[in-house]
mmCIF file of C-alpha atoms and ligand atoms in Angstrom:
data_model
loop_
_atom_site.group_PDB
_atom_site.id
_atom_site.type_symbol
_atom_site.label_atom_id
_atom_site.label_comp_id
_atom_site.label_asym_id
_atom_site.label_seq_id
_atom_site.Cartn_x
_atom_site.Cartn_y
_atom_site.Cartn_z
ATOM 1 C CA UNK X 1 -52.898 13.619 116.811
ATOM 2 C CA UNK X 2 -51.204 11.536 118.347
ATOM 3 C CA UNK X 3 -46.873 11.651 118.103
ATOM 4 C CA UNK X 4 -47.239 8.493 116.636
ATOM 5 C CA UNK X 5 -49.465 10.523 113.384
ATOM 6 C CA UNK X 6 -47.373 13.302 114.114
ATOM 7 C CA UNK X 7 -44.288 11.642 113.172
ATOM 8 C CA UNK X 8 -45.950 10.040 109.628
ATOM 9 C CA UNK X 9 -46.379 13.365 108.940
ATOM 10 C CA UNK X 10 -43.420 14.294 109.437
ATOM 11 C CA UNK X 11 -41.533 11.601 107.647
ATOM 12 C CA UNK X 12 -44.080 12.289 105.074
ATOM 13 C CA UNK X 13 -42.741 15.477 104.255
ATOM 14 C CA UNK X 14 -39.459 14.997 104.719
ATOM 15 C CA UNK X 15 -39.957 12.283 102.307
ATOM 16 C CA UNK X 16 -40.972 14.168 99.779
ATOM 17 C CA UNK X 17 -38.663 17.006 100.563
ATOM 18 C CA UNK X 18 -35.910 14.494 99.543
ATOM 19 C CA UNK X 19 -37.873 13.413 96.579
ATOM 20 C CA UNK X 20 -37.746 17.308 95.155
ATOM 21 C CA UNK X 21 -33.975 17.739 95.619
ATOM 22 C CA UNK X 22 -32.809 14.178 94.749
ATOM 23 C CA UNK X 23 -31.502 13.007 98.178
ATOM 24 C CA UNK X 24 -32.291 9.933 99.822
ATOM 25 C CA UNK X 25 -34.177 9.687 103.170
ATOM 26 C CA UNK X 26 -31.097 7.869 105.138
ATOM 27 C CA UNK X 27 -29.192 10.413 104.694
ATOM 28 C CA UNK X 28 -31.264 13.031 107.002
ATOM 29 C CA UNK X 29 -30.803 12.845 110.657
ATOM 30 C CA UNK X 30 -34.319 13.576 112.363
ATOM 31 C CA UNK X 31 -33.281 15.380 115.656
ATOM 32 C CA UNK X 32 -36.399 14.505 117.640
ATOM 33 C CA UNK X 33 -36.682 18.141 120.123
ATOM 34 C CA UNK X 34 -38.077 17.750 124.161
ATOM 35 C CA UNK X 35 -37.625 20.615 125.296
ATOM 36 C CA UNK X 36 -40.070 21.434 127.512
ATOM 37 C CA UNK X 37 -41.944 18.381 127.172
ATOM 38 C CA UNK X 38 -42.073 15.264 130.173
ATOM 39 C CA UNK X 39 -40.214 12.450 130.198
ATOM 40 C CA UNK X 40 -43.495 10.244 129.614
ATOM 41 C CA UNK X 41 -44.474 11.836 126.857
ATOM 42 C CA UNK X 42 -40.683 11.776 125.665
ATOM 43 C CA UNK X 43 -40.488 8.199 125.566
ATOM 44 C CA UNK X 44 -43.710 7.980 123.109
ATOM 45 C CA UNK X 45 -41.136 8.938 120.668
ATOM 46 C CA UNK X 46 -37.967 6.958 121.634
ATOM 47 C CA UNK X 47 -40.451 3.777 121.312
ATOM 48 C CA UNK X 48 -41.383 4.693 117.858
ATOM 49 C CA UNK X 49 -37.351 4.200 117.269
ATOM 50 C CA UNK X 50 -36.313 7.304 117.644
ATOM 51 C CA UNK X 51 -33.405 7.947 119.291
ATOM 52 C CA UNK X 52 -32.125 11.638 118.100
ATOM 53 C CA UNK X 53 -32.928 13.619 121.093
ATOM 54 C CA UNK X 54 -31.880 17.397 121.255
ATOM 55 C CA UNK X 55 -32.626 19.857 124.463
ATOM 56 C CA UNK X 56 -31.924 23.115 124.980
ATOM 57 C CA UNK X 57 -31.383 23.642 128.914
ATOM 58 C CA UNK X 58 -28.485 21.666 130.626
ATOM 59 C CA UNK X 59 -30.882 21.475 134.057
ATOM 60 C CA UNK X 60 -33.315 19.843 131.641
ATOM 61 C CA UNK X 61 -30.291 17.805 130.574
ATOM 62 C CA UNK X 62 -29.288 16.676 133.726
ATOM 63 C CA UNK X 63 -32.562 15.878 134.426
ATOM 64 C CA UNK X 64 -34.123 14.149 132.015
ATOM 65 C CA UNK X 65 -30.176 11.995 132.190
ATOM 66 C CA UNK X 66 -31.291 11.114 135.289
ATOM 67 C CA UNK X 67 -34.251 8.471 133.463
ATOM 68 C CA UNK X 68 -33.130 7.926 130.350
ATOM 69 C CA UNK X 69 -29.708 7.983 130.741
ATOM 70 C CA UNK X 70 -29.006 4.684 130.420
ATOM 71 C CA UNK X 71 -31.236 4.291 127.690
ATOM 72 C CA UNK X 72 -29.499 3.905 123.678
ATOM 73 C CA UNK X 73 -30.107 7.361 123.150
ATOM 74 C CA UNK X 74 -28.197 10.212 121.377
ATOM 75 C CA UNK X 75 -28.300 13.623 122.694
ATOM 76 C CA UNK X 76 -27.398 16.564 121.855
ATOM 77 C CA UNK X 77 -27.389 19.867 122.922
ATOM 78 C CA UNK X 78 -29.003 22.611 120.480
ATOM 79 C CA UNK X 79 -29.575 25.613 123.190
ATOM 80 C CA UNK X 80 -27.062 28.620 124.015
ATOM 81 C CA UNK X 81 -24.105 26.578 126.376
ATOM 82 C CA UNK X 82 -23.335 28.838 129.266
ATOM 83 C CA UNK X 83 -19.042 28.588 129.645
ATOM 84 C CA UNK X 84 -19.385 27.442 133.626
ATOM 85 C CA UNK X 85 -22.664 24.533 132.654
ATOM 86 C CA UNK X 86 -20.720 22.207 130.694
ATOM 87 C CA UNK X 87 -18.936 20.504 133.204
ATOM 88 C CA UNK X 88 -22.503 19.447 133.999
ATOM 89 C CA UNK X 89 -22.962 17.808 130.631
ATOM 90 C CA UNK X 90 -20.121 16.778 128.577
ATOM 91 C CA UNK X 91 -20.332 13.306 130.019
ATOM 92 C CA UNK X 92 -23.576 12.713 128.902
ATOM 93 C CA UNK X 93 -24.276 15.172 125.309
ATOM 94 C CA UNK X 94 -22.918 13.214 121.807
ATOM 95 C CA UNK X 95 -22.957 16.484 120.336
ATOM 96 C CA UNK X 96 -23.237 19.580 120.838
ATOM 97 C CA UNK X 97 -24.632 22.147 117.988
ATOM 98 C CA UNK X 98 -23.718 25.829 119.927
ATOM 99 C CA UNK X 99 -20.345 26.598 119.983
ATOM 100 C CA UNK X 100 -19.962 29.870 118.957
ATOM 101 C CA UNK X 101 -17.230 31.305 120.963
ATOM 102 C CA UNK X 102 -13.300 30.671 122.267
ATOM 103 C CA UNK X 103 -14.110 30.738 125.532
ATOM 104 C CA UNK X 104 -16.869 27.887 125.677
ATOM 105 C CA UNK X 105 -14.786 26.122 123.225
ATOM 106 C CA UNK X 106 -11.764 26.673 125.426
ATOM 107 C CA UNK X 107 -14.069 24.937 128.463
ATOM 108 C CA UNK X 108 -15.384 22.725 126.370
ATOM 109 C CA UNK X 109 -11.800 21.041 125.506
ATOM 110 C CA UNK X 110 -10.415 21.329 128.901
ATOM 111 C CA UNK X 111 -13.500 19.219 130.586
ATOM 112 C CA UNK X 112 -13.350 16.576 127.794
ATOM 113 C CA UNK X 113 -10.375 16.239 128.557
ATOM 114 C CA UNK X 114 -10.124 15.548 132.041
ATOM 115 C CA UNK X 115 -12.959 12.627 131.713
ATOM 116 C CA UNK X 116 -10.383 11.647 128.464
ATOM 117 C CA UNK X 117 -13.482 12.089 125.861
ATOM 118 C CA UNK X 118 -13.546 13.646 122.385
ATOM 119 C CA UNK X 119 -16.488 16.369 122.580
ATOM 120 C CA UNK X 120 -18.512 16.066 118.603
ATOM 121 C CA UNK X 121 -19.784 20.229 117.885
ATOM 122 C CA UNK X 122 -21.209 21.755 114.994
ATOM 123 C CA UNK X 123 -19.650 25.634 114.895
ATOM 124 C CA UNK X 124 -23.369 27.697 114.349
ATOM 125 C CA UNK X 125 -23.173 30.409 112.133
ATOM 126 C CA UNK X 126 -25.293 33.168 112.158
ATOM 127 C CA UNK X 127 -26.287 33.454 108.621
ATOM 128 C CA UNK X 128 -29.295 36.412 108.672
ATOM 129 C CA UNK X 129 -26.917 38.349 111.611
ATOM 130 C CA UNK X 130 -30.536 38.026 113.829
ATOM 131 C CA UNK X 131 -29.539 40.264 116.864
ATOM 132 C CA UNK X 132 -31.771 37.966 118.832
ATOM 133 C CA UNK X 133 -30.164 34.912 118.265
ATOM 134 C CA UNK X 134 -26.892 33.329 119.121
ATOM 135 C CA UNK X 135 -23.811 32.474 116.498
ATOM 136 C CA UNK X 136 -21.042 33.400 114.577
ATOM 137 C CA UNK X 137 -21.099 35.311 111.878
ATOM 138 C CA UNK X 138 -20.496 34.117 108.703
ATOM 139 C CA UNK X 139 -17.552 35.729 107.367
ATOM 140 C CA UNK X 140 -15.885 34.512 110.548
ATOM 141 C CA UNK X 141 -16.161 31.432 110.980
ATOM 142 C CA UNK X 142 -13.113 30.524 108.966
ATOM 143 C CA UNK X 143 -10.673 32.243 111.410
ATOM 144 C CA UNK X 144 -12.472 30.644 114.297
ATOM 145 C CA UNK X 145 -12.338 27.042 113.067
ATOM 146 C CA UNK X 146 -8.155 27.560 112.843
ATOM 147 C CA UNK X 147 -7.992 28.801 116.144
ATOM 148 C CA UNK X 148 -9.889 25.475 117.345
ATOM 149 C CA UNK X 149 -6.802 23.543 116.269
ATOM 150 C CA UNK X 150 -5.761 24.596 119.238
ATOM 151 C CA UNK X 151 -7.489 21.973 121.293
ATOM 152 C CA UNK X 152 -7.709 18.656 120.411
ATOM 153 C CA UNK X 153 -10.360 16.848 122.680
ATOM 154 C CA UNK X 154 -13.070 18.836 120.383
ATOM 155 C CA UNK X 155 -13.765 17.268 116.870
ATOM 156 C CA UNK X 156 -16.100 20.094 114.627
ATOM 157 C CA UNK X 157 -18.466 17.767 112.315
ATOM 158 C CA UNK X 158 -19.689 20.788 111.267
ATOM 159 C CA UNK X 159 -21.969 23.581 110.977
ATOM 160 C CA UNK X 160 -25.713 24.617 112.311
ATOM 161 C CA UNK X 161 -28.358 27.440 111.809
ATOM 162 C CA UNK X 162 -31.311 28.728 112.770
ATOM 163 C CA UNK X 163 -32.903 30.965 110.382
ATOM 164 C CA UNK X 164 -35.203 33.946 111.226
ATOM 165 C CA UNK X 165 -39.030 32.824 111.842
ATOM 166 C CA UNK X 166 -41.285 33.661 108.464
ATOM 167 C CA UNK X 167 -44.320 32.364 108.038
ATOM 168 C CA UNK X 168 -43.726 31.699 104.627
ATOM 169 C CA UNK X 169 -40.183 29.335 104.860
ATOM 170 C CA UNK X 170 -39.237 30.636 101.135
ATOM 171 C CA UNK X 171 -38.164 33.451 102.196
ATOM 172 C CA UNK X 172 -36.129 32.449 104.805
ATOM 173 C CA UNK X 173 -34.291 30.317 101.925
ATOM 174 C CA UNK X 174 -30.871 32.357 101.401
ATOM 175 C CA UNK X 175 -29.920 31.613 105.492
ATOM 176 C CA UNK X 176 -29.901 27.341 104.742
ATOM 177 C CA UNK X 177 -28.178 28.415 100.575
ATOM 178 C CA UNK X 178 -25.854 30.388 102.292
ATOM 179 C CA UNK X 179 -24.628 27.801 105.267
ATOM 180 C CA UNK X 180 -24.658 25.263 102.811
ATOM 181 C CA UNK X 181 -22.568 27.004 100.272
ATOM 182 C CA UNK X 182 -20.354 28.027 103.775
ATOM 183 C CA UNK X 183 -20.079 24.363 104.434
ATOM 184 C CA UNK X 184 -19.014 23.526 101.497
ATOM 185 C CA UNK X 185 -16.206 26.099 101.534
ATOM 186 C CA UNK X 186 -14.702 24.842 104.895
ATOM 187 C CA UNK X 187 -15.028 21.271 103.358
ATOM 188 C CA UNK X 188 -12.598 22.083 100.472
ATOM 189 C CA UNK X 189 -9.843 23.759 103.325
ATOM 190 C CA UNK X 190 -9.453 20.176 104.138
ATOM 191 C CA UNK X 191 -8.724 21.088 107.500
ATOM 192 C CA UNK X 192 -6.951 18.395 109.807
ATOM 193 C CA UNK X 193 -9.112 18.924 112.916
ATOM 194 C CA UNK X 194 -12.211 19.604 110.808
ATOM 195 C CA UNK X 195 -14.567 17.077 109.916
ATOM 196 C CA UNK X 196 -17.674 18.377 107.498
ATOM 197 C CA UNK X 197 -19.921 15.565 107.851
ATOM 198 C CA UNK X 198 -22.974 17.108 109.595
ATOM 199 C CA UNK X 199 -25.223 20.346 108.826
ATOM 200 C CA UNK X 200 -27.909 20.907 111.018
ATOM 201 C CA UNK X 201 -30.741 23.446 110.387
ATOM 202 C CA UNK X 202 -34.788 23.512 109.681
ATOM 203 C CA UNK X 203 -37.321 23.305 112.318
ATOM 204 C CA UNK X 204 -40.987 22.274 112.081
ATOM 205 C CA UNK X 205 -41.936 25.187 110.906
ATOM 206 C CA UNK X 206 -39.053 25.088 107.745
ATOM 207 C CA UNK X 207 -37.641 21.664 107.621
ATOM 208 C CA UNK X 208 -38.490 20.940 104.096
ATOM 209 C CA UNK X 209 -36.504 23.798 102.641
ATOM 210 C CA UNK X 210 -33.726 23.065 104.797
ATOM 211 C CA UNK X 211 -33.476 19.619 103.147
ATOM 212 C CA UNK X 212 -33.804 21.083 99.845
ATOM 213 C CA UNK X 213 -30.329 23.321 100.419
ATOM 214 C CA UNK X 214 -28.585 20.809 102.228
ATOM 215 C CA UNK X 215 -29.440 19.821 105.280
ATOM 216 C CA UNK X 216 -28.503 16.467 107.283
ATOM 217 C CA UNK X 217 -29.944 17.360 110.218
ATOM 218 C CA UNK X 218 -32.912 18.456 111.225
ATOM 219 C CA UNK X 219 -33.879 19.773 114.384
ATOM 220 C CA UNK X 220 -38.076 19.044 115.112
ATOM 221 C CA UNK X 221 -39.972 19.929 118.271
ATOM 222 C CA UNK X 222 -43.836 21.322 117.565
ATOM 223 C CA UNK X 223 -44.612 18.515 114.794
ATOM 224 C CA UNK X 224 -44.086 15.932 116.703
ATOM 225 C CA UNK X 225 -45.532 16.623 120.496
ATOM 226 C CA UNK X 226 -47.183 19.843 119.386
ATOM 227 C CA UNK X 227 -47.238 23.210 120.545
ATOM 228 C CA UNK X 228 -45.539 24.231 123.846
ATOM 229 C CA UNK X 229 -46.678 25.095 127.208
HETATM 230 C C1 PLP H 301 -36.678 25.036 120.266
HETATM 231 C C2 PLP H 301 -35.728 24.599 119.151
HETATM 232 C C3 PLP H 301 -35.995 23.431 117.859
HETATM 233 C C4 PLP H 301 -37.517 23.126 117.563
HETATM 234 O O1 PLP H 301 -38.332 23.862 117.324
HETATM 235 P P1 PLP H 301 -39.964 23.425 116.785
HETATM 236 O O2 PLP H 301 -39.980 24.855 115.936
HETATM 237 O O3 PLP H 301 -40.678 22.990 117.788
HETATM 238 O O4 PLP H 301 -39.455 22.407 115.445
HETATM 239 C C5 PLP H 301 -34.722 23.539 116.371
HETATM 240 N N1 PLP H 301 -33.276 23.885 116.902
HETATM 241 C C6 PLP H 301 -33.459 24.766 118.157
HETATM 242 C C7 PLP H 301 -32.000 25.343 118.444
HETATM 243 C C8 PLP H 301 -34.486 25.163 119.241
HETATM 244 O O5 PLP H 301 -34.173 25.713 119.980
#
């Protein structure tokens, strides 16, 4: 299948999930996950109008940025971010989905301040408490968000979560439901330095369930480019 056809299929599934949950397509942001995908293949998706690019490695971002940096793209850092690598991408990325600790917040703030930028971030939550995944435990999120007040060059724009892989995504619906509940809970606190705008959840295998439960950013790679090598 071509990238064009894959995207059309994803779009249809997004629309169907929106219909099932009384939501509108325009309220869902599709981030195209391009990790391991070479620039010339990425370009096919970009030419079809997709502008939100998701990458999980600093080195890959800096490399691809050399060719694509001038394009009108919106770069999402969706992977675990090492503190000592913040400096390489702080000027390139538009939204970091993986803020999960204070040391990273401190470094992001420092590097953003240096270039007179306010960096938009999502706080990563590990709802299912999987050992293999990063992110804060649900019960620690509120306290962490309050600490971020000390960092004026970071703007929290929402939450991100990853569900455990399950062949039947119905089994992990609770993860998205709990993330959405937390999202609403934080929103209701109306903290001045927090703007709960984005809830980033759902990948190729489970984005339809995520949309039904309230995701407004979904991150899809395999469904668009096929299985990664
Ligand atoms: C790789 C990745 C995705 C996309 O996964 P697919 O199953 O290929 O759609 C989404 N989010 C994160 C954080 C990822 O690392």
